[in-house]
XYZ file of C-alpha atoms in Angstrom:
468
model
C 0.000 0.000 0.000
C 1.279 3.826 -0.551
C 0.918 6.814 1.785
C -0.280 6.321 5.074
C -3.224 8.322 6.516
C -2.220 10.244 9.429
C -3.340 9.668 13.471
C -2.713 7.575 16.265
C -4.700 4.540 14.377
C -2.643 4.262 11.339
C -4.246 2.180 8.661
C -5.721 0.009 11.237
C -9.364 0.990 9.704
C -7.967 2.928 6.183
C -5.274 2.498 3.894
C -3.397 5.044 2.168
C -4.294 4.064 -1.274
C -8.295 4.051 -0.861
C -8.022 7.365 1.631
C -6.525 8.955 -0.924
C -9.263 7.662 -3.558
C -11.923 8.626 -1.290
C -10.079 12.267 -0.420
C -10.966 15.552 -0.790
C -8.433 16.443 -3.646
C -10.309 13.410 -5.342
C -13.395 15.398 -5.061
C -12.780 18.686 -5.789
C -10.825 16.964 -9.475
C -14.111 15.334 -10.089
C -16.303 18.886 -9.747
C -13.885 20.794 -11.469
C -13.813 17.686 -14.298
C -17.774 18.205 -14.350
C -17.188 21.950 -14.841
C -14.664 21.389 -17.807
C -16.807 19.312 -19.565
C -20.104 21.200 -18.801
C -18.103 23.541 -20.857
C -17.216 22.059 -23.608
C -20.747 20.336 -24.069
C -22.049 24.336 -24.291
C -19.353 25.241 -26.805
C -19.719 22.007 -29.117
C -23.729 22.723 -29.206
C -23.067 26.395 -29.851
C -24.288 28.062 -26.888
C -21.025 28.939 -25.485
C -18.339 30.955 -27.959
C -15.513 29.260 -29.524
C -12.567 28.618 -26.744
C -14.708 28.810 -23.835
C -14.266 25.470 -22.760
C -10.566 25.620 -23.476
C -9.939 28.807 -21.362
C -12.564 26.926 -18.302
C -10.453 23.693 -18.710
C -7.023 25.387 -17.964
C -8.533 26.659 -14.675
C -9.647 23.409 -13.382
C -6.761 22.534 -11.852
C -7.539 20.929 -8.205
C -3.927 22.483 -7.508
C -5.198 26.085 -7.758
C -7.797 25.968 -5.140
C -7.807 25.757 -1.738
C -9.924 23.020 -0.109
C -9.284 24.668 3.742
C -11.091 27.911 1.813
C -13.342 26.029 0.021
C -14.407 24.061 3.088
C -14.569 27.443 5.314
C -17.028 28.453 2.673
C -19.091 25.797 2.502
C -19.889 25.688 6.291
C -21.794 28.485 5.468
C -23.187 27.927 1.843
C -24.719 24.601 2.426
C -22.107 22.636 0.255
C -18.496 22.780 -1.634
C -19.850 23.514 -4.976
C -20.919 27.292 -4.232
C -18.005 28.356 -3.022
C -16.047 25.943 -6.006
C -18.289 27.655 -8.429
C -17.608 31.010 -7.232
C -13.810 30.617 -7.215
C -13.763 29.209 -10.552
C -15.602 31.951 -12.233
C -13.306 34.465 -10.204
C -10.174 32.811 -12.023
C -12.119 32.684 -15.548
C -12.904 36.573 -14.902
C -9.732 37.218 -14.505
C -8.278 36.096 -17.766
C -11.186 36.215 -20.203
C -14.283 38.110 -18.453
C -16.409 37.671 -21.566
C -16.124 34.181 -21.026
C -16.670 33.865 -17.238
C -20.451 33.890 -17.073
C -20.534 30.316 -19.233
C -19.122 28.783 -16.254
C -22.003 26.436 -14.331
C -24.304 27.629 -17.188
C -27.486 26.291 -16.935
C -26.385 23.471 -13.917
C -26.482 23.060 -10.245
C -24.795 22.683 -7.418
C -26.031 18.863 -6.977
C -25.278 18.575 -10.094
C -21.756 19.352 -9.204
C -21.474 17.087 -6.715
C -23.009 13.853 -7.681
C -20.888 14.377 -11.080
C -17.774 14.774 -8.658
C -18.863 11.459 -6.733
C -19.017 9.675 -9.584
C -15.701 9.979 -10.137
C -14.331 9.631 -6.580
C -16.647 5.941 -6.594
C -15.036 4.980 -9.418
C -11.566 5.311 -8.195
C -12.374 3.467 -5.376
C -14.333 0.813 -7.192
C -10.800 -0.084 -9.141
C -9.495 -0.309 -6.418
C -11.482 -2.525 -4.933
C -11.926 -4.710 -8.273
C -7.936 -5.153 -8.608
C -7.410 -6.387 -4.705
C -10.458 -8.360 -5.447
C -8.482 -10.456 -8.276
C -5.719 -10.320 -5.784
C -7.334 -11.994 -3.490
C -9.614 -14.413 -5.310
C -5.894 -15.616 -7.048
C -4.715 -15.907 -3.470
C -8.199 -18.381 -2.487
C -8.059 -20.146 -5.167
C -4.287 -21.858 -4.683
C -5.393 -22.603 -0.996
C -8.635 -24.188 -2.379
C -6.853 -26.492 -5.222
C -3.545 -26.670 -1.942
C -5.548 -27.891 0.192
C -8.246 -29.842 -1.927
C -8.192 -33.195 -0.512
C -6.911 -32.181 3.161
C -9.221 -33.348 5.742
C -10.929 -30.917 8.390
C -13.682 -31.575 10.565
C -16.906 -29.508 9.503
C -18.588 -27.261 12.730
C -22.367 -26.561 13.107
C -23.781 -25.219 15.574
C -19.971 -24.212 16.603
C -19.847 -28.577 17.666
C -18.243 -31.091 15.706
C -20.263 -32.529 12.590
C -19.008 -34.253 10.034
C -15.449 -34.574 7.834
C -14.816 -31.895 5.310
C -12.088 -31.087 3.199
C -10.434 -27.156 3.998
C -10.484 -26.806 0.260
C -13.956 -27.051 0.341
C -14.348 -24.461 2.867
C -11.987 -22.152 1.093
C -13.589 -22.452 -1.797
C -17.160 -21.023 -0.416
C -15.414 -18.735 1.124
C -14.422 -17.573 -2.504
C -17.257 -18.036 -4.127
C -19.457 -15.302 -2.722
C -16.256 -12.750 -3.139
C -16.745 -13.483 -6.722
C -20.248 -12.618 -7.118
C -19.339 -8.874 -5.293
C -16.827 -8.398 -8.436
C -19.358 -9.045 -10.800
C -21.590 -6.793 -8.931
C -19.261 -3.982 -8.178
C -17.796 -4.543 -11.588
C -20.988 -3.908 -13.296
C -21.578 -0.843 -11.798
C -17.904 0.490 -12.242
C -18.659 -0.363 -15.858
C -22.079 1.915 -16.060
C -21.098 5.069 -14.149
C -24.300 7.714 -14.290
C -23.176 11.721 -14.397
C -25.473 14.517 -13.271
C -26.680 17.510 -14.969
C -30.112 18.377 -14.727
C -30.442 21.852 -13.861
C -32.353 23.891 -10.990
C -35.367 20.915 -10.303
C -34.006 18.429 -12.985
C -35.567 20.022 -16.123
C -32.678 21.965 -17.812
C -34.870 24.768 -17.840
C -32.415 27.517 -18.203
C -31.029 26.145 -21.192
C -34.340 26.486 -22.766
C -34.909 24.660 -25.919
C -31.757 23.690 -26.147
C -31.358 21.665 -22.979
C -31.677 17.843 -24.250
C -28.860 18.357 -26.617
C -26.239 20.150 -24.303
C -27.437 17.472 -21.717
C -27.199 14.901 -24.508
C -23.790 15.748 -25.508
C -22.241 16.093 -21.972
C -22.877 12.769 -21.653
C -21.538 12.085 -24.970
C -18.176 13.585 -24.012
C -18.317 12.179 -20.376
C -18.613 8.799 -20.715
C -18.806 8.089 -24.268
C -22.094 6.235 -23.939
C -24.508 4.459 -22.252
C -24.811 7.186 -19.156
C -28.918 7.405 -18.200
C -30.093 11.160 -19.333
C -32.546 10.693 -16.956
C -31.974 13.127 -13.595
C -31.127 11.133 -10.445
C -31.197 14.283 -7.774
C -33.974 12.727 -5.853
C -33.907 8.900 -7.464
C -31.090 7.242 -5.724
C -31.209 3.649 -5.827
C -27.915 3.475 -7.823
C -26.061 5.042 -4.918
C -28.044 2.791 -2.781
C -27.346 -0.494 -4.246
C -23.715 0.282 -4.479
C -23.826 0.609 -0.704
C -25.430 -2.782 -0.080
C -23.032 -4.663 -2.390
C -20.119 -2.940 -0.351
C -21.815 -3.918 2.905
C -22.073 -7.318 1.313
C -18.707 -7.739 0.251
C -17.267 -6.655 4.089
C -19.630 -8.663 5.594
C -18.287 -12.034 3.558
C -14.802 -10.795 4.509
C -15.649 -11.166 8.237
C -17.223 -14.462 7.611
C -13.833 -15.591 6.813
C -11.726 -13.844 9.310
C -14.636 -14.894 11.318
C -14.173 -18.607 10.759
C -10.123 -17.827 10.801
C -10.569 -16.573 13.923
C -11.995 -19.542 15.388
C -10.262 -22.021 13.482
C -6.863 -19.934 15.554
C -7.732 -20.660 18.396
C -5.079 -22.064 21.374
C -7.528 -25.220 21.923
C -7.914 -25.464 17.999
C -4.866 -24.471 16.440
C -5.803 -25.326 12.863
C -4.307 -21.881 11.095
C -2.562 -19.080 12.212
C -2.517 -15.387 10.967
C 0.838 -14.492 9.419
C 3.814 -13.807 11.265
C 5.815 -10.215 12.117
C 7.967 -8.767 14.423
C 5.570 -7.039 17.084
C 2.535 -8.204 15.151
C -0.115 -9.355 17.690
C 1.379 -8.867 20.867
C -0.317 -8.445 24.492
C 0.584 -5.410 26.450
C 0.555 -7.867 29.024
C 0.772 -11.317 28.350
C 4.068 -11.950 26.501
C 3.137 -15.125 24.584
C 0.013 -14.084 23.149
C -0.237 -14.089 19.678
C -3.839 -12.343 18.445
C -5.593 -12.289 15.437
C -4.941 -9.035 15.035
C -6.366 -9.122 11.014
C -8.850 -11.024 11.735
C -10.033 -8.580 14.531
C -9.719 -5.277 12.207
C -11.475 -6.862 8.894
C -14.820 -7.866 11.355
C -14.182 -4.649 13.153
C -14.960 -3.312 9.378
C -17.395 -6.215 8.717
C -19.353 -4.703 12.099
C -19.140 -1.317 11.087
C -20.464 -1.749 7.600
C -24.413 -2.272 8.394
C -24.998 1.160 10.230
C -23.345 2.748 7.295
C -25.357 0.725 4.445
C -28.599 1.753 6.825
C -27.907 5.509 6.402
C -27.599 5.069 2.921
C -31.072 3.030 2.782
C -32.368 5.477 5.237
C -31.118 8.706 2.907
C -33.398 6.824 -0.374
C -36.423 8.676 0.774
C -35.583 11.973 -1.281
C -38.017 14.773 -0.902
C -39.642 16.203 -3.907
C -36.917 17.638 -6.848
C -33.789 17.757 -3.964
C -33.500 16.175 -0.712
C -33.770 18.019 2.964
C -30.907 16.023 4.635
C -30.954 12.921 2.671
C -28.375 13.771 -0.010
C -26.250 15.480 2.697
C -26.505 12.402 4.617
C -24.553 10.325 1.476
C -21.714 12.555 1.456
C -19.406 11.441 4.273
C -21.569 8.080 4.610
C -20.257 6.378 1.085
C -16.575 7.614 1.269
C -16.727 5.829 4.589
C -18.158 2.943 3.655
C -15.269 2.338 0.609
C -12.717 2.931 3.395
C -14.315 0.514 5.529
C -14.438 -2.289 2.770
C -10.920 -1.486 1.098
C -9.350 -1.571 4.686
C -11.231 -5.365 5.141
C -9.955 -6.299 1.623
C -6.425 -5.247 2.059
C -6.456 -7.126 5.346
C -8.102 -10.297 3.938
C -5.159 -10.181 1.397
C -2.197 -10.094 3.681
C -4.187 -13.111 5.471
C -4.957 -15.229 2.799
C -1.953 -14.941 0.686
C 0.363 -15.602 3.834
C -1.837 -17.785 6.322
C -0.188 -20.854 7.995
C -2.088 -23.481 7.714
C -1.650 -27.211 9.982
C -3.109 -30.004 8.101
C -1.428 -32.762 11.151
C -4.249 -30.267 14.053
C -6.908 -30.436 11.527
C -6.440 -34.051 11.573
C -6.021 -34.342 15.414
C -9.239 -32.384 15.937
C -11.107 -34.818 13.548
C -9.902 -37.785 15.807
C -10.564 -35.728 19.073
C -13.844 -37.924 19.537
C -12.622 -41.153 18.988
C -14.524 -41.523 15.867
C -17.963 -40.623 16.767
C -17.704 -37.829 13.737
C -17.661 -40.433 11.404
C -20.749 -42.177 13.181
C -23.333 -41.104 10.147
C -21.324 -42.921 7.381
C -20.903 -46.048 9.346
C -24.832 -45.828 10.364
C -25.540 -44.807 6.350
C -23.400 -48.497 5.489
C -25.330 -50.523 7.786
C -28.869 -48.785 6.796
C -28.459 -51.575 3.668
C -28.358 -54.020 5.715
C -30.358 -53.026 8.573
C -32.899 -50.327 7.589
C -32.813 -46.984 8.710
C -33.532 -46.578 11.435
C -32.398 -49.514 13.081
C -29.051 -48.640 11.974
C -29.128 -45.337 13.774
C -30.405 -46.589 17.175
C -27.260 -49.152 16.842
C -25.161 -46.236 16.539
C -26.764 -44.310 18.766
C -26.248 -47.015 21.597
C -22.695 -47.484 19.974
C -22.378 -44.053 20.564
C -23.428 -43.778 23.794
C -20.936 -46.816 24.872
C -17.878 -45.089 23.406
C -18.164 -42.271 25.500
C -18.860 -43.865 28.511
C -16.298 -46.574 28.296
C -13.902 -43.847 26.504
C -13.097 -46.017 23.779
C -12.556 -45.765 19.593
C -16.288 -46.071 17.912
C -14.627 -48.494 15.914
C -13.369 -50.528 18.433
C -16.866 -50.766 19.797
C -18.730 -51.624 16.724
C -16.067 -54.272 15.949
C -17.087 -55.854 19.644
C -21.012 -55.822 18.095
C -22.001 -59.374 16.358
C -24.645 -57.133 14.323
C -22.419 -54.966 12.706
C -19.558 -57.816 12.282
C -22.136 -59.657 10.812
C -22.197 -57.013 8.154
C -19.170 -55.059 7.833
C -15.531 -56.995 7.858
C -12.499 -55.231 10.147
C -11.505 -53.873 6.546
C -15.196 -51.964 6.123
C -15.051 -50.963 9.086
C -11.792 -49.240 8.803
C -12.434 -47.581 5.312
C -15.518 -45.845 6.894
C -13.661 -44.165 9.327
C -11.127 -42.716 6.779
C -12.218 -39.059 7.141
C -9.971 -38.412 3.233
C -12.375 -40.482 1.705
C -15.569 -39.269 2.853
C -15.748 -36.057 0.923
C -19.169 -36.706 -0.815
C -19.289 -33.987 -3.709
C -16.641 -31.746 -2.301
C -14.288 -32.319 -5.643
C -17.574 -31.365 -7.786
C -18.160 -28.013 -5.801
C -14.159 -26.972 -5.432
C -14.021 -27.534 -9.508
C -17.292 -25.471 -10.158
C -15.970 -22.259 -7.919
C -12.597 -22.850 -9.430
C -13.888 -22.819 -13.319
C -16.084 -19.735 -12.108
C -12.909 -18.044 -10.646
C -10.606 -19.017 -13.318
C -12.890 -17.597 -16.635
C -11.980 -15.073 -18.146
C -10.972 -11.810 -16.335
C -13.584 -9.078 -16.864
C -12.599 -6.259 -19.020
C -11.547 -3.361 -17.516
C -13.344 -0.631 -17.348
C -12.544 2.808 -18.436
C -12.170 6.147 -16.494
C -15.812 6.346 -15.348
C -15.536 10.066 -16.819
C -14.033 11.790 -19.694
C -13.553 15.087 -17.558
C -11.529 13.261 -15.164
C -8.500 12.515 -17.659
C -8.091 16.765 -18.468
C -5.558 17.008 -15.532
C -3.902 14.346 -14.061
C -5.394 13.702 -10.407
């Protein structure tokens, strides 16, 4: 990761690289980007002279404005994009003044700043979409590693049956893959603003379609709704529940990491570093300290996903509270889920796993795990349900008399009268009861392993005039 946000946290809850996505500077480029090609929409339709947009575009440098200022100014205008707007058309005055009142023509200041999101979200969605295949290339060697090595499955947090830890890797991944095709799709359809006052382009009279028409045109290319989304905000919505998605999956697997850590358990272990999850106290701790910070993020998400649900209720043509409520809520919420994802990185790609504890924990009950396969052999034989109460009572016996399951069926005249010392022994192989565990590994593996989406361009035209 590059930079470092600032504070006595670190990047314990937000990297460098998505801070700096989600940043102010990132921002104002992205309203200043809308305002340079507002511009050159009006020129190219003939509403604005030759070389306006030109003489606009070389004062949209983020570099010549101060955000402290800006912000100062905003405290008391409502938002950044008055006191933007105001500055911009100050520097415009000052070097062509017959050119100055084309600047903002005809838009507003929502317009501004949804425009300006759209290009902060989809910084932050490449981001997120490259540490995605990072990590989904990390999953899927520890699936096809660790395909045929034999773990004992948990419900109910107790002992079930045998599973393989491929298996479990491999829904782990499978879930993270469906979030990139999500959050792919919508970094692939980004939706600019400009709709004027109350979403009509009235002030640009007749001529309003087309200037709206070919903004898009040189914003996106294509494809970019020219329907106004002041108050309709189900895009911005459903962006937020796939995030909250996405950092909720990541804490079902430090979750399960977490566990599966454990002194008692000792099946994995999170990376090792100098100084890396010590105990003020206790010198021979060693804490999950990632998985602790991605379902610190993976608790944090929901509240954050709830404002933005909370915020859909827009009033009328422009929201009283609800749009203002999106602003610091979204930027948030991609910190929050880059900071899991860079943390589920560092503990997939270098997690220790123990294959020899996963098989000691499997054998921890003396075979009783392995109970329904022996009772599903004898069924044949027996029926149903007499074969269960026989392993029930079986059951029952090797606890008591804390003896192998085996040992105790191979004492029983009606299970020797059906299963040989050999049968007996191949059922309580846990590496050969895996049932369709193969089928499911191959299918996540194929789905993980086609073709890599294309990448998606810039989500905006504007946001290419000067470097960010």
């Amino acid at each position: 990761m590059t930079g470092s946000p600032s504070g006595l946290f670190g990047e314990l809850f937000v990297d460098g690289e998505m801070a700096a996505a989600m940043s102010d500077r990132a921002l104002l480029h992205g309203m200043l980007g809308f305002e340079a090609m507002l511009a050159s929409a009006l020129e190219a339709e003939s509403m604005a002279p030759q070389g306006t947009a030109d003489v606009i575009a070389r004062q949209c440098d983020p570099d010549l404005y101060d955000i402290v200022e800006i912000g100062r100014a905003a405290t008391l205008a409502g938002n950044p994009a008055i006191p933007l707007v105001k500055a911009l058309t100050a520097r415009v005055a000052a070097v062509a003044p017959e050119q100055a009142k084309w600047v903002h023509f005809g838009a507003t200041s929502q317009d501004v700043i949804d425009s300006g999101y759209v290009h902060v979200i989809g910084c932050g969605l490449k981001l997120i979409d490259l540490r995605l295949v990072r990590l989904a290339s990390a999953m899927r060697v520890l699936a096809e590693t660790h395909r045929t090595t034999p773990m004992i499955g948990r419900t109910f947090l107790q002992q079930a049956v045998p599973i393989t830890f491929g298996v479990k890797t491999a829904l782990w991944l499978d879930p993270l893959l469906e979030s990139r095709h999500a959050l792919h799709d919508i970094l692939a359809a980004p939706v600019v603003q400009l709709a004027g006052a109350a979403g009509t382009l009235a002030a640009l009279g007749d001529e309003g379609d087309r200037v709206q028409a070919r903004f898009v045109e040189l914003t996106l290319g294509a494809g970019s709704s020219l329907i106004p989304w002041h108050a309709q905000r189900h895009r911005i919505a459903r962006l937020a529940a796939e995030l909250g998605i996405l950092t909720g999956n990541l804490g079902k697997i430090a979750r399960d990491i977490g566990l599966m850590a454990q002194t008692e358990i000792g099946e994995v272990a999170e990376p090792e570093a100098p100084g890396k999850g010590g105990s003020s106290a206790m010198p021979h701790k060693r804490n999950p300290v990632l998985c602790t910070l991605i379902l610190a993020a993976a608790q944090r998400a929901p509240s954050l996903v709830a404002t933005m649900l909370s915020a859909l209720p827009h009033e009328h043509e422009r929201a009283l509270g609800g749009w203002h409520a999106e602003w610091p809520t979204l930027p948030e919420l991609f910190k929050v889920a880059g900071s899991a994802l860079a943390q589920t990185i560092t503990l997939i790609e270098r997690l220790q796993v123990f294959p020899e504890r996963m098989r000691a924990n499997i054998d921890l009950t003396q075979g009783l795990v392995m109970s329904e396969r022996v009772s599903l052999a004898l069924a044949a034989a027996l029926g149903k349900a007499k074969a269960h109460h026989l392993l029930e009572e079986a059951s029952r016996a090797c606890i008591a008399q804390n003896r192998h399951l085996r040992e105790v069926l191979a004492a029983m005249p009606a299970v020797t009268e059906h299963l040989t010392a050999e049968a007996l022994a191949d059922l309580f192989d846990p590496t050969t009861y895996r049932g369709a565990s193969d089928a499911i590994i191959d299918r996540v593996l194929a789905r993980a392993a086609q073709a890599p989406l294309p990448r998606a361009a810039a989500p905006t035209r504007e946001y290419r005039i000067i470097d960010a």
